[in-house]
mmCIF file of C-alpha atoms and ligand atoms in Angstrom:
data_model
loop_
_atom_site.group_PDB
_atom_site.id
_atom_site.type_symbol
_atom_site.label_atom_id
_atom_site.label_comp_id
_atom_site.label_asym_id
_atom_site.label_seq_id
_atom_site.Cartn_x
_atom_site.Cartn_y
_atom_site.Cartn_z
ATOM 1 C CA UNK H 110 5.465 -48.582 19.931
ATOM 2 C CA UNK H 111 8.650 -46.906 21.528
ATOM 3 C CA UNK H 112 8.661 -42.717 20.315
ATOM 4 C CA UNK H 113 10.183 -42.089 17.437
ATOM 5 C CA UNK H 114 11.149 -38.941 15.762
ATOM 6 C CA UNK H 115 9.713 -38.986 11.810
ATOM 7 C CA UNK H 116 12.105 -37.112 9.632
ATOM 8 C CA UNK H 117 11.255 -39.125 6.338
ATOM 9 C CA UNK H 118 8.696 -37.115 4.985
ATOM 10 C CA UNK H 119 10.053 -37.167 1.206
ATOM 11 C CA UNK H 120 9.573 -41.121 1.816
ATOM 12 C CA UNK H 121 6.291 -40.594 2.675
ATOM 13 C CA UNK H 122 3.762 -38.601 4.599
ATOM 14 C CA UNK H 123 1.653 -39.452 7.798
ATOM 15 C CA UNK H 124 -2.521 -39.400 6.525
ATOM 16 C CA UNK H 125 -4.038 -36.549 8.005
ATOM 17 C CA UNK H 126 -6.875 -36.711 10.443
ATOM 18 C CA UNK H 127 -8.659 -34.867 8.283
ATOM 19 C CA UNK H 128 -8.171 -37.282 5.378
ATOM 20 C CA UNK H 129 -8.792 -39.992 6.859
ATOM 21 C CA UNK H 130 -12.373 -39.020 8.788
ATOM 22 C CA UNK H 131 -13.278 -37.801 4.651
ATOM 23 C CA UNK H 132 -12.289 -41.108 3.537
ATOM 24 C CA UNK H 133 -13.995 -43.329 5.998
ATOM 25 C CA UNK H 134 -17.603 -43.218 5.044
ATOM 26 C CA UNK H 135 -16.240 -43.808 1.333
ATOM 27 C CA UNK H 136 -15.762 -47.472 2.916
ATOM 28 C CA UNK H 137 -19.118 -47.941 4.587
ATOM 29 C CA UNK H 138 -21.792 -45.803 3.945
ATOM 30 C CA UNK H 139 -21.034 -44.535 0.306
ATOM 31 C CA UNK H 140 -19.278 -47.977 -1.143
ATOM 32 C CA UNK H 141 -21.073 -47.584 -4.878
ATOM 33 C CA UNK H 142 -19.568 -48.329 -8.146
ATOM 34 C CA UNK H 143 -19.521 -44.516 -9.435
ATOM 35 C CA UNK H 144 -21.009 -45.847 -12.862
ATOM 36 C CA UNK H 145 -23.938 -47.525 -11.615
ATOM 37 C CA UNK H 146 -27.264 -45.530 -12.323
ATOM 38 C CA UNK H 147 -28.965 -46.183 -8.802
ATOM 39 C CA UNK H 148 -28.217 -42.831 -5.908
ATOM 40 C CA UNK H 149 -25.494 -45.070 -3.875
ATOM 41 C CA UNK H 150 -23.565 -44.370 -6.804
ATOM 42 C CA UNK H 151 -24.200 -41.353 -7.858
ATOM 43 C CA UNK H 152 -23.052 -40.508 -4.274
ATOM 44 C CA UNK H 153 -19.316 -41.625 -5.196
ATOM 45 C CA UNK H 154 -19.688 -40.222 -8.662
ATOM 46 C CA UNK H 155 -20.607 -37.429 -7.143
ATOM 47 C CA UNK H 156 -17.291 -37.201 -4.850
ATOM 48 C CA UNK H 157 -14.838 -37.979 -7.755
ATOM 49 C CA UNK H 158 -16.348 -35.423 -9.619
ATOM 50 C CA UNK H 159 -15.707 -32.891 -6.993
ATOM 51 C CA UNK H 160 -12.265 -34.055 -6.240
ATOM 52 C CA UNK H 161 -11.431 -33.202 -10.028
ATOM 53 C CA UNK H 162 -12.112 -30.020 -9.658
ATOM 54 C CA UNK H 163 -10.649 -29.276 -6.411
ATOM 55 C CA UNK H 164 -7.303 -31.084 -8.300
ATOM 56 C CA UNK H 165 -7.410 -29.116 -11.267
ATOM 57 C CA UNK H 166 -7.994 -26.210 -9.581
ATOM 58 C CA UNK H 167 -4.852 -26.369 -7.286
ATOM 59 C CA UNK H 168 -2.896 -26.430 -10.690
ATOM 60 C CA UNK H 169 -5.190 -24.222 -13.085
ATOM 61 C CA UNK H 170 -5.875 -26.578 -14.985
ATOM 62 C CA UNK H 171 -9.314 -27.871 -16.462
ATOM 63 C CA UNK H 172 -11.975 -31.087 -14.766
ATOM 64 C CA UNK H 173 -11.656 -32.782 -18.371
ATOM 65 C CA UNK H 174 -7.632 -33.137 -18.284
ATOM 66 C CA UNK H 175 -7.194 -35.232 -15.017
ATOM 67 C CA UNK H 176 -6.588 -38.596 -15.048
ATOM 68 C CA UNK H 177 -6.563 -40.602 -11.390
ATOM 69 C CA UNK H 178 -4.036 -43.479 -11.354
ATOM 70 C CA UNK H 179 -2.733 -45.580 -8.432
ATOM 71 C CA UNK H 180 -0.006 -42.842 -7.741
ATOM 72 C CA UNK H 181 3.404 -41.357 -9.016
ATOM 73 C CA UNK H 182 5.009 -44.537 -10.415
ATOM 74 C CA UNK H 183 2.262 -45.130 -12.404
ATOM 75 C CA UNK H 184 1.584 -41.433 -13.555
ATOM 76 C CA UNK H 185 5.206 -41.169 -14.717
ATOM 77 C CA UNK H 186 4.836 -44.859 -16.624
ATOM 78 C CA UNK H 187 1.495 -43.485 -18.415
ATOM 79 C CA UNK H 188 3.578 -40.078 -19.571
ATOM 80 C CA UNK H 189 6.290 -41.723 -20.924
ATOM 81 C CA UNK H 190 4.965 -44.790 -22.523
ATOM 82 C CA UNK H 191 2.189 -43.434 -24.126
ATOM 83 C CA UNK H 192 3.342 -40.309 -25.807
ATOM 84 C CA UNK H 193 6.220 -41.957 -26.665
ATOM 85 C CA UNK H 194 4.284 -44.525 -28.358
ATOM 86 C CA UNK H 195 1.270 -41.131 -29.393
ATOM 87 C CA UNK H 196 3.999 -39.860 -31.036
ATOM 88 C CA UNK H 197 6.792 -42.268 -32.760
ATOM 89 C CA UNK H 198 4.955 -40.997 -35.778
ATOM 90 C CA UNK H 199 6.866 -37.728 -35.343
ATOM 91 C CA UNK H 200 9.902 -39.340 -33.783
ATOM 92 C CA UNK H 201 11.694 -41.785 -31.095
ATOM 93 C CA UNK H 202 13.945 -39.359 -29.207
ATOM 94 C CA UNK H 203 13.113 -38.272 -25.470
ATOM 95 C CA UNK H 204 15.475 -35.812 -23.115
ATOM 96 C CA UNK H 205 15.229 -36.534 -19.331
ATOM 97 C CA UNK H 206 17.847 -35.736 -16.938
ATOM 98 C CA UNK H 207 19.951 -37.791 -15.254
ATOM 99 C CA UNK H 208 18.292 -37.084 -10.958
ATOM 100 C CA UNK H 209 15.238 -38.143 -11.812
ATOM 101 C CA UNK H 210 13.476 -40.994 -9.999
ATOM 102 C CA UNK H 211 13.940 -44.159 -10.490
ATOM 103 C CA UNK H 212 9.944 -44.065 -11.610
ATOM 104 C CA UNK H 213 10.706 -42.174 -14.681
ATOM 105 C CA UNK H 214 14.487 -43.321 -14.910
ATOM 106 C CA UNK H 215 13.912 -46.622 -15.480
ATOM 107 C CA UNK H 216 10.533 -46.244 -17.603
ATOM 108 C CA UNK H 217 13.164 -44.403 -19.864
ATOM 109 C CA UNK H 218 15.582 -47.692 -19.778
ATOM 110 C CA UNK H 219 12.300 -49.566 -21.043
ATOM 111 C CA UNK H 220 11.693 -47.182 -23.861
ATOM 112 C CA UNK H 221 15.460 -47.876 -24.626
ATOM 113 C CA UNK H 222 15.048 -51.039 -25.306
ATOM 114 C CA UNK H 223 11.724 -50.268 -27.763
ATOM 115 C CA UNK H 224 13.796 -48.227 -29.864
ATOM 116 C CA UNK H 225 13.872 -44.915 -28.708
ATOM 117 C CA UNK H 226 17.046 -42.717 -27.670
ATOM 118 C CA UNK H 227 16.720 -40.952 -24.552
ATOM 119 C CA UNK H 228 19.316 -38.337 -24.174
ATOM 120 C CA UNK H 229 19.879 -37.962 -19.814
ATOM 121 C CA UNK H 230 20.889 -34.229 -19.547
ATOM 122 C CA UNK H 231 23.579 -34.157 -16.933
ATOM 123 C CA UNK H 232 23.043 -31.424 -14.352
ATOM 124 C CA UNK H 233 25.532 -28.404 -11.420
ATOM 125 C CA UNK H 234 27.300 -28.818 -8.654
ATOM 126 C CA UNK H 235 23.841 -27.977 -6.764
ATOM 127 C CA UNK H 236 21.511 -30.613 -8.709
ATOM 128 C CA UNK H 237 20.041 -27.816 -11.361
ATOM 129 C CA UNK H 238 19.363 -29.340 -14.204
ATOM 130 C CA UNK H 239 21.712 -27.245 -17.000
ATOM 131 C CA UNK H 240 19.542 -26.021 -19.175
ATOM 132 C CA UNK H 241 22.378 -24.788 -22.388
ATOM 133 C CA UNK H 242 22.915 -28.741 -22.459
ATOM 134 C CA UNK H 243 19.137 -29.627 -22.202
ATOM 135 C CA UNK H 244 19.012 -27.548 -24.952
ATOM 136 C CA UNK H 245 21.485 -28.952 -27.513
ATOM 137 C CA UNK H 246 20.098 -32.031 -26.446
ATOM 138 C CA UNK H 247 17.411 -30.968 -28.487
ATOM 139 C CA UNK H 248 17.296 -32.605 -32.146
ATOM 140 C CA UNK H 249 14.324 -32.921 -34.901
ATOM 141 C CA UNK H 250 13.189 -36.029 -33.745
ATOM 142 C CA UNK H 251 12.815 -35.407 -30.149
ATOM 143 C CA UNK H 252 8.752 -35.783 -28.920
ATOM 144 C CA UNK H 253 8.900 -35.280 -25.076
ATOM 145 C CA UNK H 254 11.108 -34.137 -22.272
ATOM 146 C CA UNK H 255 10.475 -34.792 -19.113
ATOM 147 C CA UNK H 256 12.567 -33.348 -15.479
ATOM 148 C CA UNK H 257 10.752 -33.555 -12.578
ATOM 149 C CA UNK H 258 9.969 -29.930 -10.410
ATOM 150 C CA UNK H 259 12.046 -31.035 -7.284
ATOM 151 C CA UNK H 260 14.425 -33.832 -6.379
ATOM 152 C CA UNK H 261 13.126 -36.140 -3.741
ATOM 153 C CA UNK H 262 16.281 -37.156 -2.917
ATOM 154 C CA UNK H 263 18.791 -33.459 -2.414
ATOM 155 C CA UNK H 264 15.469 -31.089 -2.607
ATOM 156 C CA UNK H 265 16.718 -29.200 -5.612
ATOM 157 C CA UNK H 266 13.752 -27.002 -7.684
ATOM 158 C CA UNK H 267 14.580 -26.977 -10.922
ATOM 159 C CA UNK H 268 14.261 -24.200 -13.089
ATOM 160 C CA UNK H 269 10.582 -25.534 -14.457
ATOM 161 C CA UNK H 270 9.090 -21.949 -16.012
ATOM 162 C CA UNK H 271 12.254 -22.068 -18.338
ATOM 163 C CA UNK H 272 12.548 -25.411 -19.244
ATOM 164 C CA UNK H 273 8.647 -25.071 -20.089
ATOM 165 C CA UNK H 274 9.554 -22.272 -22.099
ATOM 166 C CA UNK H 275 12.220 -24.020 -24.027
ATOM 167 C CA UNK H 276 9.814 -27.238 -24.832
ATOM 168 C CA UNK H 277 6.392 -24.585 -26.146
ATOM 169 C CA UNK H 278 9.673 -22.703 -28.141
ATOM 170 C CA UNK H 279 10.577 -25.989 -29.712
ATOM 171 C CA UNK H 280 7.277 -27.763 -30.303
ATOM 172 C CA UNK H 281 8.169 -30.462 -28.311
ATOM 173 C CA UNK H 282 5.901 -32.064 -25.435
ATOM 174 C CA UNK H 283 6.661 -30.766 -21.604
ATOM 175 C CA UNK H 284 6.101 -33.754 -18.722
ATOM 176 C CA UNK H 285 7.404 -33.224 -15.101
ATOM 177 C CA UNK H 286 6.936 -35.607 -12.267
ATOM 178 C CA UNK H 287 5.406 -32.932 -9.794
ATOM 179 C CA UNK H 288 5.410 -35.846 -6.782
ATOM 180 C CA UNK H 289 7.916 -33.910 -4.480
ATOM 181 C CA UNK H 290 6.723 -30.067 -5.034
ATOM 182 C CA UNK H 291 2.605 -30.624 -5.479
ATOM 183 C CA UNK H 292 1.025 -29.077 -2.594
ATOM 184 C CA UNK H 293 4.771 -28.148 -0.988
ATOM 185 C CA UNK H 294 5.229 -25.200 -3.843
ATOM 186 C CA UNK H 295 2.408 -23.503 -5.413
ATOM 187 C CA UNK H 296 2.130 -24.830 -9.837
ATOM 188 C CA UNK H 297 -0.044 -23.601 -12.523
ATOM 189 C CA UNK H 298 0.374 -25.452 -15.575
ATOM 190 C CA UNK H 299 -0.204 -22.457 -17.746
ATOM 191 C CA UNK H 300 2.890 -20.337 -15.993
ATOM 192 C CA UNK H 301 5.110 -23.263 -16.180
ATOM 193 C CA UNK H 302 4.098 -24.537 -19.956
ATOM 194 C CA UNK H 303 3.391 -27.854 -18.879
ATOM 195 C CA UNK H 304 1.250 -30.557 -21.093
ATOM 196 C CA UNK H 305 1.728 -33.065 -18.409
ATOM 197 C CA UNK H 306 2.429 -33.623 -15.021
ATOM 198 C CA UNK H 307 2.193 -36.854 -12.576
ATOM 199 C CA UNK H 308 1.396 -35.715 -8.328
ATOM 200 C CA UNK H 309 1.165 -38.543 -6.149
ATOM 201 C CA UNK H 310 -1.249 -38.660 -2.300
ATOM 202 C CA UNK H 311 1.148 -40.227 -0.453
ATOM 203 C CA UNK H 312 3.645 -37.037 -0.041
ATOM 204 C CA UNK H 313 1.282 -34.815 1.117
ATOM 205 C CA UNK H 314 -0.555 -36.252 3.374
ATOM 206 C CA UNK H 315 -3.291 -38.235 1.766
ATOM 207 C CA UNK H 316 -3.744 -41.762 1.033
ATOM 208 C CA UNK H 317 -0.776 -43.897 -0.615
ATOM 209 C CA UNK H 318 -2.106 -45.568 -4.015
ATOM 210 C CA UNK H 319 -3.459 -42.974 -5.376
ATOM 211 C CA UNK H 320 -2.648 -40.092 -7.144
ATOM 212 C CA UNK H 321 -3.206 -38.119 -10.866
ATOM 213 C CA UNK H 322 -1.717 -37.218 -14.127
ATOM 214 C CA UNK H 323 -2.712 -34.402 -15.954
ATOM 215 C CA UNK H 324 -2.405 -33.615 -20.000
ATOM 216 C CA UNK H 325 -2.878 -30.945 -21.180
ATOM 217 C CA UNK H 326 -6.009 -31.213 -23.733
ATOM 218 C CA UNK H 327 -5.137 -31.620 -27.254
ATOM 219 C CA UNK H 328 -2.584 -34.203 -26.630
ATOM 220 C CA UNK H 329 -2.885 -37.340 -28.024
ATOM 221 C CA UNK H 330 -2.332 -40.106 -25.785
ATOM 222 C CA UNK H 331 -3.015 -43.378 -25.282
ATOM 223 C CA UNK H 332 -5.228 -45.610 -22.833
ATOM 224 C CA UNK H 333 -2.518 -46.922 -20.010
ATOM 225 C CA UNK H 334 -5.533 -49.246 -19.038
ATOM 226 C CA UNK H 335 -8.045 -51.100 -20.604
ATOM 227 C CA UNK H 336 -10.940 -51.731 -20.067
ATOM 228 C CA UNK H 337 -14.007 -50.466 -18.965
ATOM 229 C CA UNK H 338 -14.928 -46.243 -19.714
ATOM 230 C CA UNK H 339 -13.575 -44.471 -16.119
ATOM 231 C CA UNK H 340 -11.129 -42.183 -16.823
ATOM 232 C CA UNK H 341 -12.528 -40.859 -20.133
ATOM 233 C CA UNK H 342 -11.763 -43.834 -21.494
ATOM 234 C CA UNK H 343 -7.888 -43.546 -20.702
ATOM 235 C CA UNK H 344 -7.563 -45.726 -17.389
ATOM 236 C CA UNK H 345 -10.387 -48.689 -17.027
ATOM 237 C CA UNK H 346 -10.983 -50.017 -13.527
ATOM 238 C CA UNK H 347 -13.690 -48.837 -11.360
ATOM 239 C CA UNK H 348 -12.326 -45.866 -9.518
ATOM 240 C CA UNK H 349 -10.485 -45.716 -6.057
ATOM 241 C CA UNK H 350 -13.404 -43.777 -4.782
ATOM 242 C CA UNK H 351 -12.242 -43.237 -0.745
ATOM 243 C CA UNK H 352 -8.486 -43.069 -2.156
ATOM 244 C CA UNK H 353 -9.534 -40.186 -4.543
ATOM 245 C CA UNK H 354 -11.801 -38.545 -1.572
ATOM 246 C CA UNK H 355 -8.489 -38.863 0.521
ATOM 247 C CA UNK H 356 -6.801 -37.195 -2.438
ATOM 248 C CA UNK H 357 -9.066 -34.085 -2.222
ATOM 249 C CA UNK H 358 -9.063 -33.628 1.168
ATOM 250 C CA UNK H 359 -5.675 -34.048 1.215
ATOM 251 C CA UNK H 360 -4.855 -31.541 -1.859
ATOM 252 C CA UNK H 361 -7.934 -29.242 0.298
ATOM 253 C CA UNK H 362 -5.569 -29.299 3.311
ATOM 254 C CA UNK H 363 -2.061 -28.425 1.855
ATOM 255 C CA UNK H 364 -3.312 -25.256 -0.006
ATOM 256 C CA UNK H 365 -5.152 -24.544 2.833
ATOM 257 C CA UNK H 366 -1.356 -24.578 5.081
ATOM 258 C CA UNK H 367 1.529 -24.090 2.240
ATOM 259 C CA UNK H 368 2.226 -20.385 3.268
ATOM 260 C CA UNK H 369 2.910 -21.563 7.245
ATOM 261 C CA UNK H 370 3.940 -24.948 6.262
ATOM 262 C CA UNK H 371 6.631 -23.450 4.304
ATOM 263 C CA UNK H 372 7.251 -20.317 6.667
ATOM 264 C CA UNK H 373 7.722 -22.865 9.483
ATOM 265 C CA UNK H 374 9.179 -25.393 8.142
ATOM 266 C CA UNK H 375 11.986 -23.282 5.427
ATOM 267 C CA UNK H 376 12.885 -21.914 9.573
ATOM 268 C CA UNK H 377 13.242 -24.764 10.857
ATOM 269 C CA UNK H 378 15.855 -26.589 7.624
ATOM 270 C CA UNK H 379 17.956 -23.510 7.640
ATOM 271 C CA UNK H 380 18.865 -23.961 11.034
ATOM 272 C CA UNK H 381 19.509 -27.505 10.478
ATOM 273 C CA UNK H 382 21.318 -26.834 7.876
ATOM 274 C CA UNK H 383 23.089 -24.299 10.027
ATOM 275 C CA UNK H 384 23.883 -26.678 13.392
ATOM 276 C CA UNK H 385 24.934 -29.554 11.247
ATOM 277 C CA UNK H 386 27.382 -27.288 9.656
ATOM 278 C CA UNK H 387 28.957 -25.989 12.629
ATOM 279 C CA UNK H 388 29.029 -28.546 15.350
ATOM 280 C CA UNK H 389 29.991 -31.996 12.770
ATOM 281 C CA UNK H 390 33.485 -31.488 10.538
ATOM 282 C CA UNK H 391 33.817 -32.751 6.949
ATOM 283 C CA UNK H 392 29.974 -32.399 6.047
ATOM 284 C CA UNK H 393 28.994 -31.250 2.998
ATOM 285 C CA UNK H 394 25.552 -29.942 2.218
ATOM 286 C CA UNK H 395 23.968 -31.497 -0.812
ATOM 287 C CA UNK H 396 21.688 -29.754 -3.261
ATOM 288 C CA UNK H 397 21.180 -25.548 -3.740
ATOM 289 C CA UNK H 398 21.389 -23.663 -0.204
ATOM 290 C CA UNK H 399 18.221 -22.183 -1.453
ATOM 291 C CA UNK H 400 16.233 -23.572 -4.371
ATOM 292 C CA UNK H 401 15.295 -26.376 -2.390
ATOM 293 C CA UNK H 402 12.229 -27.594 -1.099
ATOM 294 C CA UNK H 403 10.924 -26.551 2.435
ATOM 295 C CA UNK H 404 11.527 -29.886 3.900
ATOM 296 C CA UNK H 405 14.667 -31.469 2.614
ATOM 297 C CA UNK H 406 18.182 -31.997 4.023
ATOM 298 C CA UNK H 407 20.785 -33.636 3.321
ATOM 299 C CA UNK H 408 24.499 -34.007 4.004
ATOM 300 C CA UNK H 409 27.427 -36.321 3.383
ATOM 301 C CA UNK H 410 29.741 -36.742 6.466
ATOM 302 C CA UNK H 411 33.288 -37.997 4.836
ATOM 303 C CA UNK H 412 34.655 -41.411 6.437
ATOM 304 C CA UNK H 413 30.842 -42.025 7.179
ATOM 305 C CA UNK H 414 28.698 -45.647 5.930
ATOM 306 C CA UNK H 415 25.382 -44.493 5.094
ATOM 307 C CA UNK H 416 23.852 -47.576 6.347
ATOM 308 C CA UNK H 417 25.728 -47.791 9.439
ATOM 309 C CA UNK H 418 24.624 -43.978 10.710
ATOM 310 C CA UNK H 419 21.223 -45.029 9.487
ATOM 311 C CA UNK H 420 20.679 -48.244 11.382
ATOM 312 C CA UNK H 421 22.360 -46.710 14.301
ATOM 313 C CA UNK H 422 19.362 -43.379 14.440
ATOM 314 C CA UNK H 423 16.715 -46.258 14.102
ATOM 315 C CA UNK H 424 18.137 -47.631 17.297
ATOM 316 C CA UNK H 425 17.194 -44.128 18.638
ATOM 317 C CA UNK H 426 13.928 -43.863 17.729
ATOM 318 C CA UNK H 427 15.571 -41.366 14.456
ATOM 319 C CA UNK H 428 13.800 -41.777 11.133
ATOM 320 C CA UNK H 429 15.591 -41.106 8.439
ATOM 321 C CA UNK H 430 17.269 -41.895 4.637
ATOM 322 C CA UNK H 431 20.047 -42.243 2.937
ATOM 323 C CA UNK H 432 18.665 -41.157 -0.552
ATOM 324 C CA UNK H 433 15.370 -42.390 -2.349
ATOM 325 C CA UNK H 434 13.160 -45.336 -0.696
ATOM 326 C CA UNK H 435 13.788 -47.383 -3.436
ATOM 327 C CA UNK H 436 17.472 -47.684 -3.395
ATOM 328 C CA UNK H 437 18.312 -48.600 0.472
ATOM 329 C CA UNK H 438 18.962 -51.657 0.171
ATOM 330 C CA UNK H 439 21.045 -51.850 -2.336
ATOM 331 C CA UNK H 440 24.669 -50.968 -2.219
ATOM 332 C CA UNK H 441 24.860 -48.714 -4.750
ATOM 333 C CA UNK H 442 25.411 -45.072 -4.319
ATOM 334 C CA UNK H 443 22.703 -42.949 -4.859
ATOM 335 C CA UNK H 444 22.712 -41.662 -8.940
ATOM 336 C CA UNK H 445 21.892 -38.339 -7.895
ATOM 337 C CA UNK H 446 24.969 -37.652 -5.621
ATOM 338 C CA UNK H 447 27.095 -38.680 -8.019
ATOM 339 C CA UNK H 448 25.710 -36.880 -10.916
ATOM 340 C CA UNK H 449 26.620 -34.042 -8.407
ATOM 341 C CA UNK H 450 29.472 -34.713 -9.466
ATOM 342 C CA UNK H 451 30.135 -36.436 -5.668
ATOM 343 C CA UNK H 452 32.970 -39.991 -5.579
ATOM 344 C CA UNK H 453 31.964 -42.634 -4.634
ATOM 345 C CA UNK H 454 32.999 -43.080 -1.212
ATOM 346 C CA UNK H 455 31.543 -39.292 0.101
ATOM 347 C CA UNK H 456 27.887 -39.924 -1.690
ATOM 348 C CA UNK H 457 28.073 -43.880 0.651
ATOM 349 C CA UNK H 458 28.129 -41.334 3.487
ATOM 350 C CA UNK H 459 25.009 -39.325 2.935
ATOM 351 C CA UNK H 460 21.904 -38.610 4.813
ATOM 352 C CA UNK H 461 18.266 -37.245 4.143
ATOM 353 C CA UNK H 462 16.379 -35.290 7.010
ATOM 354 C CA UNK H 463 13.051 -34.183 5.301
ATOM 355 C CA UNK H 464 10.756 -32.247 7.882
ATOM 356 C CA UNK H 465 6.817 -31.784 8.093
ATOM 357 C CA UNK H 466 4.917 -29.546 10.132
ATOM 358 C CA UNK H 467 4.617 -31.018 13.149
ATOM 359 C CA UNK H 468 8.642 -31.176 13.416
ATOM 360 C CA UNK H 469 9.649 -29.542 16.905
ATOM 361 C CA UNK H 470 12.772 -27.943 17.465
ATOM 362 C CA UNK H 471 13.095 -30.078 20.530
ATOM 363 C CA UNK H 472 13.151 -33.366 18.144
ATOM 364 C CA UNK H 473 15.933 -31.106 15.610
ATOM 365 C CA UNK H 474 18.352 -30.767 18.372
ATOM 366 C CA UNK H 475 17.301 -34.885 19.688
ATOM 367 C CA UNK H 476 18.549 -35.355 16.155
ATOM 368 C CA UNK H 477 21.255 -33.382 15.909
ATOM 369 C CA UNK H 478 23.161 -34.262 19.109
ATOM 370 C CA UNK H 479 22.473 -38.182 17.578
ATOM 371 C CA UNK H 480 24.165 -37.355 14.222
ATOM 372 C CA UNK H 481 27.423 -35.355 16.186
ATOM 373 C CA UNK H 482 27.628 -38.868 18.348
ATOM 374 C CA UNK H 483 27.080 -41.638 15.996
ATOM 375 C CA UNK H 484 29.284 -39.738 13.356
ATOM 376 C CA UNK H 485 32.284 -38.884 15.258
ATOM 377 C CA UNK H 486 31.537 -43.258 16.793
ATOM 378 C CA UNK H 487 32.167 -44.595 13.152
ATOM 379 C CA UNK H 488 34.444 -42.160 12.372
ATOM 380 C CA UNK H 489 36.329 -43.735 15.096
ATOM 381 C CA UNK H 490 36.006 -47.316 13.290
ATOM 382 C CA UNK H 491 37.196 -45.662 10.181
ATOM 383 C CA UNK H 492 41.280 -46.834 8.988
ATOM 384 C CA UNK H 493 40.227 -43.853 6.206
ATOM 385 C CA UNK H 494 39.561 -41.247 8.894
ATOM 386 C CA UNK H 495 43.162 -42.231 10.795
ATOM 387 C CA UNK H 496 44.562 -42.612 8.282
ATOM 388 C CA UNK H 497 43.154 -38.711 7.150
ATOM 389 C CA UNK H 498 44.256 -37.807 10.778
ATOM 390 C CA UNK H 499 48.015 -39.261 10.635
ATOM 391 C CA UNK H 500 48.166 -36.743 7.434
ATOM 392 C CA UNK H 501 47.052 -33.137 8.571
ATOM 393 C CA UNK H 502 49.318 -33.688 11.628
HETATM 394 C C1 PLP L 1889 7.434 -40.716 -4.449
HETATM 395 C C2 PLP L 1889 7.728 -40.875 -5.824
HETATM 396 C C3 PLP L 1889 7.826 -41.170 -6.761
HETATM 397 C C4 PLP L 1889 6.391 -42.350 -7.409
HETATM 398 O O1 PLP L 1889 5.129 -41.987 -6.142
HETATM 399 P P1 PLP L 1889 4.250 -43.299 -5.582
HETATM 400 O O2 PLP L 1889 3.217 -42.859 -5.075
HETATM 401 O O3 PLP L 1889 4.731 -43.871 -4.755
HETATM 402 O O4 PLP L 1889 4.493 -44.000 -6.788
HETATM 403 C C5 PLP L 1889 7.640 -40.679 -8.073
HETATM 404 N N1 PLP L 1889 8.645 -39.254 -8.380
HETATM 405 C C6 PLP L 1889 9.085 -38.767 -7.094
HETATM 406 C C7 PLP L 1889 10.075 -37.533 -7.382
HETATM 407 C C8 PLP L 1889 8.690 -39.690 -5.910
HETATM 408 O O5 PLP L 1889 9.461 -38.481 -4.893
#
């Protein structure tokens, strides 16, 4: 494979060496089923128990409030569908935001088809949820507020503590999709009044196909997968032991390097933003400049088609994204960029670059140079840009 520059860490991250190392024995030597009585099974069970403690401690929760899932999407589906079902006697109204990940938005659409009503609260031009609109949306039959911790496309970090306070004040459950934030930002479920939280291993240098849902003790929530008694009989199925062990190693690593990683990425992020703004005309930074994930850069370039930009970057070995991985391939502009008020044609010309702790200044030099050149070339082929230049004269 030719060398490449990976700037799509919001889509997925490289599984860290120490994570792979930790997992390997659980494919070979320690392959026992945690539910078995003999010691081979007990080894697996011990490993799962230890990770549950590590994960619980990482968010200030108790061990018996952590449920392993097959990733972020499953955790989101579970949180929404099972609370809706369990609290339907209290009401059938759910509040979420217009910029959620599709794992939440499409689950809300499913709920709407099944007799629930959903309010999609708007965001301001920087992608911050409007708190007054959120509070005004609360009705006597509202059972759940689900707002993401940080956005996967534009990196905006939401006022989670304030949202938690609003939910608590009105006696409504609060779920947060923290898939982008977990491992990047410190999180405490008590401080933020979070009742349920979704996270995913592969967004923090862990393996794919493993995640967890935190469910505060005392919440009525139904089983999501019926079968055996695993995960306190709420999510049946033999535990993904290697995945769980990998998640544990990834969480330990993320906590260990968080401070240093944040500092390094924030500096590179701000430098990348500054250089793009200085060197490429007619661009717009999407998302809040400060309330932003340390590794997220998202720009719109006028008179440029995002897909063409991505393809040409790929030819130079640069991995980037035009938005969420799930929507690329479709021709619709991102729902997040539309929600912050971008017109269709500008939303189409957007580029997301998400850094890692391994990203170097030299890589960013190469990337800025490539974007500059490609944007110029694409604009030179654009009749709209030609008209724009004529009008300007
Ligand atoms: C990636 C992502 C998900 C989905 O997680 P998976 O583990 O890939 O299912 C959900 N929400 C957000 C915000 C994400 O970035």
